[in-house]
């Protein structure tokens, strides 16, 4: 079964560090900065392992200490509870890895 699409504004109410992505698809985005590449990549490794267990994967890019994350559910063509759950995990991992924003 496909997950239900959520209203973006509603989803963002509980995710203050996220915003609507400038993207053709409904998606959430957050940019994070870390102390250096090592911290950024450590964060990504941690998120990657959990994302794979969730079978829900971020679209992201990394330049040195910066990681840009975009979350959307391809199967649903929008944002679902899976994106919100992954965003919450990312927020926790970011805080624990010393993200600056
Ligand atoms: N990740 C994301 N972000 N959206 C999806 O719809 C999605 C995914 N689908 N990871 C999963 C994998 C699907 O392709 C597999 C077959 O379960």
Short mmCIF file of C-alpha atoms and ligand atoms in Angstrom, two decimals:
data_model
loop_
_atom_site.label_atom_id
_atom_site.label_comp_id
_atom_site.label_asym_id
_atom_site.label_seq_id
_atom_site.Cartn_x
_atom_site.Cartn_y
_atom_site.Cartn_z
CA UNK A 1 0.00 0.00 0.00
CA UNK A 2 1.17 3.53 -0.75
CA UNK A 3 1.64 5.95 2.13
CA UNK A 4 -0.71 8.90 2.35
CA UNK A 5 0.58 12.28 1.23
CA UNK A 6 0.69 14.89 3.97
CA UNK A 7 -0.10 18.57 3.71
CA UNK A 8 3.31 20.30 3.57
CA UNK A 9 2.45 23.19 5.86
CA UNK A 10 1.00 20.76 8.39
CA UNK A 11 4.11 18.54 8.27
CA UNK A 12 6.41 21.55 8.74
CA UNK A 13 4.63 22.70 11.91
CA UNK A 14 6.45 20.01 13.87
CA UNK A 15 9.77 20.45 12.01
CA UNK A 16 10.98 24.03 12.61
CA UNK A 17 14.40 23.50 10.99
CA UNK A 18 12.89 22.29 7.69
CA UNK A 19 11.32 24.18 4.81
CA UNK A 20 9.56 23.43 1.57
CA UNK A 21 12.13 22.51 -1.08
CA UNK A 22 12.46 24.52 -4.26
CA UNK A 23 11.73 21.43 -6.32
CA UNK A 24 9.18 20.23 -8.86
CA UNK A 25 7.97 17.66 -6.34
CA UNK A 26 6.53 18.32 -2.87
CA UNK A 27 9.57 17.85 -0.64
CA UNK A 28 11.18 18.98 2.63
CA UNK A 29 14.70 20.32 2.82
CA UNK A 30 17.26 21.23 5.45
CA UNK A 31 20.85 22.46 5.10
CA UNK A 32 23.26 21.48 7.87
CA UNK A 33 26.77 22.67 8.65
CA UNK A 34 29.28 20.74 10.70
CA UNK A 35 32.71 21.40 12.19
CA UNK A 36 34.47 19.86 9.20
CA UNK A 37 34.20 17.12 6.56
CA UNK A 38 34.80 14.37 9.09
CA UNK A 39 31.81 15.45 11.20
CA UNK A 40 29.61 15.91 8.13
CA UNK A 41 30.46 12.48 6.77
CA UNK A 42 30.01 10.87 10.19
CA UNK A 43 26.51 12.35 10.31
CA UNK A 44 25.77 11.06 6.80
CA UNK A 45 27.00 7.58 7.69
CA UNK A 46 24.74 7.46 10.70
CA UNK A 47 21.72 8.66 8.73
CA UNK A 48 22.48 6.29 5.85
CA UNK A 49 22.38 3.21 8.08
CA UNK A 50 19.03 4.17 9.61
CA UNK A 51 17.55 5.29 6.29
CA UNK A 52 18.40 1.96 4.74
CA UNK A 53 16.79 0.10 7.65
CA UNK A 54 13.68 2.25 7.15
CA UNK A 55 13.85 1.57 3.39
CA UNK A 56 13.44 5.32 3.01
CA UNK A 57 16.37 7.24 1.56
CA UNK A 58 17.34 10.90 1.54
CA UNK A 59 18.36 12.80 -1.58
CA UNK A 60 21.38 14.74 -0.43
CA UNK A 61 24.69 16.33 -1.30
CA UNK A 62 27.80 17.17 0.65
CA UNK A 63 30.42 19.86 0.13
CA UNK A 64 33.09 19.75 2.84
CA UNK A 65 31.26 20.75 6.06
CA UNK A 66 27.82 21.27 4.48
CA UNK A 67 25.09 18.68 3.87
CA UNK A 68 21.92 19.51 1.95
CA UNK A 69 19.07 17.08 2.48
CA UNK A 70 15.84 16.70 0.51
CA UNK A 71 13.11 14.33 1.65
CA UNK A 72 10.20 13.15 -0.47
CA UNK A 73 8.40 9.87 -1.03
CA UNK A 74 8.72 8.83 -4.66
CA UNK A 75 6.07 6.15 -4.34
CA UNK A 76 3.51 8.72 -3.14
CA UNK A 77 4.66 11.69 -5.21
CA UNK A 78 4.77 13.81 -2.09
CA UNK A 79 5.69 14.06 1.58
CA UNK A 80 4.51 11.28 3.89
CA UNK A 81 4.95 10.13 7.48
CA UNK A 82 8.13 8.36 6.36
CA UNK A 83 9.71 11.72 5.47
CA UNK A 84 8.64 13.21 8.79
CA UNK A 85 10.08 10.22 10.68
CA UNK A 86 13.37 10.46 8.77
CA UNK A 87 13.49 14.25 9.31
CA UNK A 88 13.10 13.71 13.05
CA UNK A 89 15.92 11.17 13.09
CA UNK A 90 18.09 13.57 11.04
CA UNK A 91 17.39 16.37 13.55
CA UNK A 92 18.48 14.11 16.42
CA UNK A 93 21.59 12.88 14.62
CA UNK A 94 22.47 16.45 13.62
CA UNK A 95 22.20 17.71 17.19
CA UNK A 96 24.33 14.81 18.44
CA UNK A 97 26.96 15.39 15.74
CA UNK A 98 27.23 19.11 16.54
CA UNK A 99 25.45 20.54 13.50
CA UNK A 100 25.45 24.34 13.47
CA UNK A 101 22.18 24.92 11.61
N1 LIG B 1 13.09 6.44 -0.53
C1 LIG B 1 12.34 7.52 -0.71
N2 LIG B 1 12.77 8.71 -0.27
N3 LIG B 1 11.15 7.44 -1.32
C2 LIG B 1 10.66 6.26 -1.77
O1 LIG B 1 9.55 6.22 -2.31
C3 LIG B 1 11.45 5.11 -1.59
C4 LIG B 1 12.70 5.25 -0.96
N4 LIG B 1 11.03 3.93 -1.99
N5 LIG B 1 13.50 4.19 -0.79
C5 LIG B 1 11.69 2.72 -1.65
C6 LIG B 1 13.17 2.91 -1.39
C7 LIG B 1 11.41 1.73 -2.76
O2 LIG B 1 12.00 2.16 -3.96
C8 LIG B 1 11.87 0.34 -2.41
C9 LIG B 1 11.60 -0.61 -3.56
O3 LIG B 1 11.21 -0.08 -1.26
#
